[in-house]
Amino acid sequence: MTEPTTVSGGLDASGLRIAIVAARFNEVVVDQLLSGAVDALVRHGADAADLTVVRVPGAWELPIALDRLAGGGAVDALVALGCVVRGATPHFDYVAGEAATGCGAVARSHGIPVGFGVLTTDTWEQAVERAGGKLGNKGAEAAVTAVEMARVLKEL
Ligand code: INI
């Protein structure tokens, strides 16, 4: 029987130009996501000289910076990092919703993968657990995912 054609991406980050956009809001947590992302990229072969870090005020501002970077044609992949913690008002839903929808829109409109490393949690403790705590580092996961998707898209 004929085998299906399978396309998959490796995790080799060497030669990839990657920009990380990181929010300053909830900086203690986001800085841990950022460290995890940079460390993961370098461990997967990225050259630190090919990495750019852009800081923006909050998760709401991630998409516009990602959009500018994607449109500049100088990146193979993007990583969005932020931390939105639920408060007593619906503000959480607007900020988290815009971050998620906007990151997806940038990826699709430019055809450039955006690793989504934006924590959306009910509590501060849940965020810390996911930023280098007992549940891993979602910044690192988002960065490696962006590498894999950059490799997949190069094959398609
Ligand atoms: N930005 C975040 O990144 N995380 C949050 O938890 C948050 N909360 O809770 O308000 C937040 N708000 C700021 C927002 O991202 C914008 O910077 C602000 O609304 C100005 O546009």
mmCIF file of C-alpha atoms and ligand atoms in Angstrom:
data_model
loop_
_atom_site.group_PDB
_atom_site.id
_atom_site.type_symbol
_atom_site.label_atom_id
_atom_site.label_comp_id
_atom_site.label_asym_id
_atom_site.label_seq_id
_atom_site.Cartn_x
_atom_site.Cartn_y
_atom_site.Cartn_z
ATOM 1 C CA MET A 1 0.000 0.000 0.000
ATOM 2 C CA THR A 2 1.217 3.499 -0.754
ATOM 3 C CA GLU A 3 2.353 5.329 2.330
ATOM 4 C CA PRO A 4 0.985 8.813 2.982
ATOM 5 C CA THR A 5 3.306 11.743 2.539
ATOM 6 C CA THR A 6 4.112 13.073 5.980
ATOM 7 C CA VAL A 7 5.399 16.554 6.569
ATOM 8 C CA SER A 8 6.808 17.398 9.959
ATOM 9 C CA GLY A 9 9.216 19.906 11.371
ATOM 10 C CA GLY A 10 12.303 19.296 13.406
ATOM 11 C CA LEU A 11 13.379 21.313 16.399
ATOM 12 C CA ASP A 12 16.608 22.691 14.960
ATOM 13 C CA ALA A 13 16.675 26.422 15.599
ATOM 14 C CA SER A 14 20.053 27.029 13.948
ATOM 15 C CA GLY A 15 19.929 29.775 11.345
ATOM 16 C CA LEU A 16 16.413 30.849 12.322
ATOM 17 C CA ARG A 17 15.807 34.532 13.014
ATOM 18 C CA ILE A 18 13.399 34.704 15.909
ATOM 19 C CA ALA A 19 11.883 37.679 17.698
ATOM 20 C CA ILE A 20 10.387 37.386 21.142
ATOM 21 C CA VAL A 21 7.843 39.994 22.179
ATOM 22 C CA ALA A 22 7.419 40.091 25.945
ATOM 23 C CA ALA A 23 5.018 42.137 28.043
ATOM 24 C CA ARG A 24 6.281 44.083 31.039
ATOM 25 C CA PHE A 25 3.010 43.707 32.977
ATOM 26 C CA ASN A 26 3.492 41.009 35.643
ATOM 27 C CA GLU A 27 7.182 41.324 34.873
ATOM 28 C CA VAL A 28 8.380 38.923 37.566
ATOM 29 C CA VAL A 29 6.578 36.083 35.833
ATOM 30 C CA VAL A 30 7.179 37.225 32.258
ATOM 31 C CA ASP A 31 10.922 37.536 32.873
ATOM 32 C CA GLN A 32 10.942 33.850 33.829
ATOM 33 C CA LEU A 33 9.084 33.006 30.608
ATOM 34 C CA LEU A 34 11.622 35.082 28.682
ATOM 35 C CA SER A 35 14.615 33.355 30.291
ATOM 36 C CA GLY A 36 13.046 30.000 29.532
ATOM 37 C CA ALA A 37 12.375 30.945 25.913
ATOM 38 C CA VAL A 38 15.888 32.241 25.229
ATOM 39 C CA ASP A 39 17.485 29.281 26.976
ATOM 40 C CA ALA A 40 15.344 26.805 25.009
ATOM 41 C CA LEU A 41 16.135 28.476 21.685
ATOM 42 C CA VAL A 42 19.870 28.496 22.324
ATOM 43 C CA ARG A 43 19.754 24.857 23.481
ATOM 44 C CA HIS A 44 18.020 24.008 20.211
ATOM 45 C CA GLY A 45 20.794 25.584 18.197
ATOM 46 C CA ALA A 46 19.762 29.217 17.788
ATOM 47 C CA ASP A 47 22.513 31.797 17.560
ATOM 48 C CA ALA A 48 21.916 34.480 20.187
ATOM 49 C CA ALA A 49 22.770 37.054 17.504
ATOM 50 C CA ASP A 50 19.691 35.900 15.567
ATOM 51 C CA LEU A 51 17.380 36.556 18.515
ATOM 52 C CA THR A 52 15.632 39.855 19.160
ATOM 53 C CA VAL A 53 13.685 40.700 22.305
ATOM 54 C CA VAL A 54 11.043 43.426 22.189
ATOM 55 C CA ARG A 55 9.351 44.624 25.387
ATOM 56 C CA VAL A 56 5.823 46.039 25.290
ATOM 57 C CA PRO A 57 3.654 47.370 28.137
ATOM 58 C CA GLY A 58 1.113 44.565 28.431
ATOM 59 C CA ALA A 59 -0.393 41.522 26.770
ATOM 60 C CA TRP A 60 -2.846 43.776 24.943
ATOM 61 C CA GLU A 61 0.066 45.331 23.046
ATOM 62 C CA LEU A 62 1.647 42.048 21.937
ATOM 63 C CA PRO A 63 -0.198 41.728 18.599
ATOM 64 C CA ILE A 64 0.704 45.144 17.201
ATOM 65 C CA ALA A 65 4.409 44.625 17.868
ATOM 66 C CA LEU A 66 4.256 41.092 16.457
ATOM 67 C CA ASP A 67 2.464 42.433 13.391
ATOM 68 C CA ARG A 68 5.202 45.029 12.770
ATOM 69 C CA LEU A 69 7.946 42.433 13.140
ATOM 70 C CA ALA A 70 6.173 39.946 10.892
ATOM 71 C CA GLY A 71 5.629 42.583 8.234
ATOM 72 C CA GLY A 72 9.293 43.561 8.265
ATOM 73 C CA GLY A 73 10.261 40.283 6.637
ATOM 74 C CA ALA A 74 13.261 39.777 8.895
ATOM 75 C CA VAL A 75 11.999 36.961 11.090
ATOM 76 C CA ASP A 76 11.286 33.265 10.589
ATOM 77 C CA ALA A 77 9.297 32.875 13.780
ATOM 78 C CA LEU A 78 7.852 34.909 16.609
ATOM 79 C CA VAL A 79 7.199 34.199 20.256
ATOM 80 C CA ALA A 80 4.663 36.101 22.353
ATOM 81 C CA LEU A 81 5.133 36.152 26.114
ATOM 82 C CA GLY A 82 2.820 37.613 28.706
ATOM 83 C CA CYS A 83 0.926 36.911 31.883
ATOM 84 C CA VAL A 84 -2.708 37.817 32.428
ATOM 85 C CA VAL A 85 -4.112 37.040 35.865
ATOM 86 C CA ARG A 86 -7.850 37.090 36.427
ATOM 87 C CA GLY A 87 -9.063 39.918 38.600
ATOM 88 C CA ALA A 88 -12.433 40.976 39.905
ATOM 89 C CA THR A 89 -13.600 42.598 36.683
ATOM 90 C CA PRO A 90 -14.071 41.468 33.059
ATOM 91 C CA HIS A 91 -10.832 43.269 32.143
ATOM 92 C CA PHE A 92 -9.030 39.900 32.130
ATOM 93 C CA ASP A 93 -11.257 38.608 29.363
ATOM 94 C CA TYR A 94 -10.645 41.603 27.134
ATOM 95 C CA VAL A 95 -6.864 41.602 27.586
ATOM 96 C CA ALA A 96 -6.455 37.827 27.332
ATOM 97 C CA GLY A 97 -8.895 37.652 24.435
ATOM 98 C CA GLU A 98 -7.151 40.334 22.440
ATOM 99 C CA ALA A 99 -3.762 38.727 23.062
ATOM 100 C CA ALA A 100 -4.933 35.300 21.906
ATOM 101 C CA THR A 101 -6.980 36.485 18.941
ATOM 102 C CA GLY A 102 -4.353 38.996 17.880
ATOM 103 C CA CYS A 103 -1.471 36.521 18.010
ATOM 104 C CA GLY A 104 -3.409 34.072 15.879
ATOM 105 C CA ALA A 105 -4.338 36.778 13.413
ATOM 106 C CA VAL A 106 -0.708 37.850 13.004
ATOM 107 C CA ALA A 107 0.418 34.288 12.367
ATOM 108 C CA ARG A 108 -2.217 33.666 9.726
ATOM 109 C CA SER A 109 -2.058 37.032 7.980
ATOM 110 C CA HIS A 110 1.741 36.953 7.605
ATOM 111 C CA GLY A 111 2.282 33.202 7.397
ATOM 112 C CA ILE A 112 4.787 33.371 10.221
ATOM 113 C CA PRO A 113 4.411 31.139 13.267
ATOM 114 C CA VAL A 114 3.738 32.794 16.598
ATOM 115 C CA GLY A 115 4.480 30.694 19.648
ATOM 116 C CA PHE A 116 1.811 31.617 22.177
ATOM 117 C CA GLY A 117 3.438 31.887 25.581
ATOM 118 C CA VAL A 118 0.848 34.055 27.245
ATOM 119 C CA LEU A 119 -0.272 32.695 30.582
ATOM 120 C CA THR A 120 -3.940 33.242 31.372
ATOM 121 C CA THR A 121 -4.531 32.120 34.925
ATOM 122 C CA ASP A 122 -6.998 32.554 37.745
ATOM 123 C CA THR A 123 -4.280 33.157 40.335
ATOM 124 C CA TRP A 124 -0.725 34.433 40.664
ATOM 125 C CA GLU A 125 0.334 31.031 42.021
ATOM 126 C CA GLN A 126 -0.886 29.295 38.867
ATOM 127 C CA ALA A 127 1.201 31.694 36.814
ATOM 128 C CA VAL A 128 4.349 31.109 38.876
ATOM 129 C CA GLU A 129 3.891 27.335 38.575
ATOM 130 C CA ARG A 130 3.968 27.694 34.772
ATOM 131 C CA ALA A 131 6.900 30.103 34.606
ATOM 132 C CA GLY A 132 9.735 27.839 35.660
ATOM 133 C CA GLY A 133 7.816 26.350 38.590
ATOM 134 C CA LYS A 134 6.473 22.853 39.085
ATOM 135 C CA LEU A 135 4.486 22.879 35.841
ATOM 136 C CA GLY A 136 7.398 23.771 33.613
ATOM 137 C CA ASN A 137 8.077 26.888 31.623
ATOM 138 C CA LYS A 138 5.461 27.865 29.058
ATOM 139 C CA GLY A 139 7.860 30.399 27.558
ATOM 140 C CA ALA A 140 10.272 27.621 26.660
ATOM 141 C CA GLU A 141 7.417 25.506 25.264
ATOM 142 C CA ALA A 142 6.153 28.374 23.120
ATOM 143 C CA ALA A 143 9.646 29.040 21.770
ATOM 144 C CA VAL A 144 10.254 25.411 20.787
ATOM 145 C CA THR A 145 6.791 25.255 19.218
ATOM 146 C CA ALA A 146 7.612 28.314 17.116
ATOM 147 C CA VAL A 147 10.787 26.589 15.897
ATOM 148 C CA GLU A 148 8.875 23.440 14.974
ATOM 149 C CA MET A 149 6.248 25.434 13.090
ATOM 150 C CA ALA A 150 8.903 27.465 11.250
ATOM 151 C CA ARG A 151 10.406 24.161 10.093
ATOM 152 C CA VAL A 152 6.991 22.766 9.116
ATOM 153 C CA LEU A 153 6.133 25.879 7.097
ATOM 154 C CA LYS A 154 9.451 25.698 5.277
ATOM 155 C CA GLU A 155 8.458 22.191 4.148
ATOM 156 C CA LEU A 156 4.940 23.057 2.984
HETATM 157 N N1 INI B 1 -1.714 43.302 30.969
HETATM 158 C C1 INI B 1 -1.139 42.092 31.162
HETATM 159 O O1 INI B 1 -0.197 41.737 30.417
HETATM 160 N N2 INI B 1 -1.565 41.272 32.146
HETATM 161 C C2 INI B 1 -2.590 41.607 32.977
HETATM 162 O O2 INI B 1 -2.938 40.800 33.889
HETATM 163 C C3 INI B 1 -3.227 42.864 32.801
HETATM 164 N N3 INI B 1 -4.310 43.260 33.676
HETATM 165 O O3 INI B 1 -4.677 42.494 34.563
HETATM 166 O O4 INI B 1 -4.832 44.346 33.557
HETATM 167 C C4 INI B 1 -2.763 43.710 31.759
HETATM 168 N N4 INI B 1 -3.315 44.902 31.545
HETATM 169 C C5 INI B 1 -2.672 45.908 30.730
HETATM 170 C C6 INI B 1 -2.986 45.779 29.257
HETATM 171 O O5 INI B 1 -2.267 44.705 28.683
HETATM 172 C C7 INI B 1 -2.587 47.058 28.485
HETATM 173 O O6 INI B 1 -1.211 47.272 28.641
HETATM 174 C C8 INI B 1 -3.331 48.304 29.005
HETATM 175 O O7 INI B 1 -4.733 48.079 28.958
HETATM 176 C C9 INI B 1 -2.991 49.537 28.134
HETATM 177 O O8 INI B 1 -3.343 49.340 26.758
#
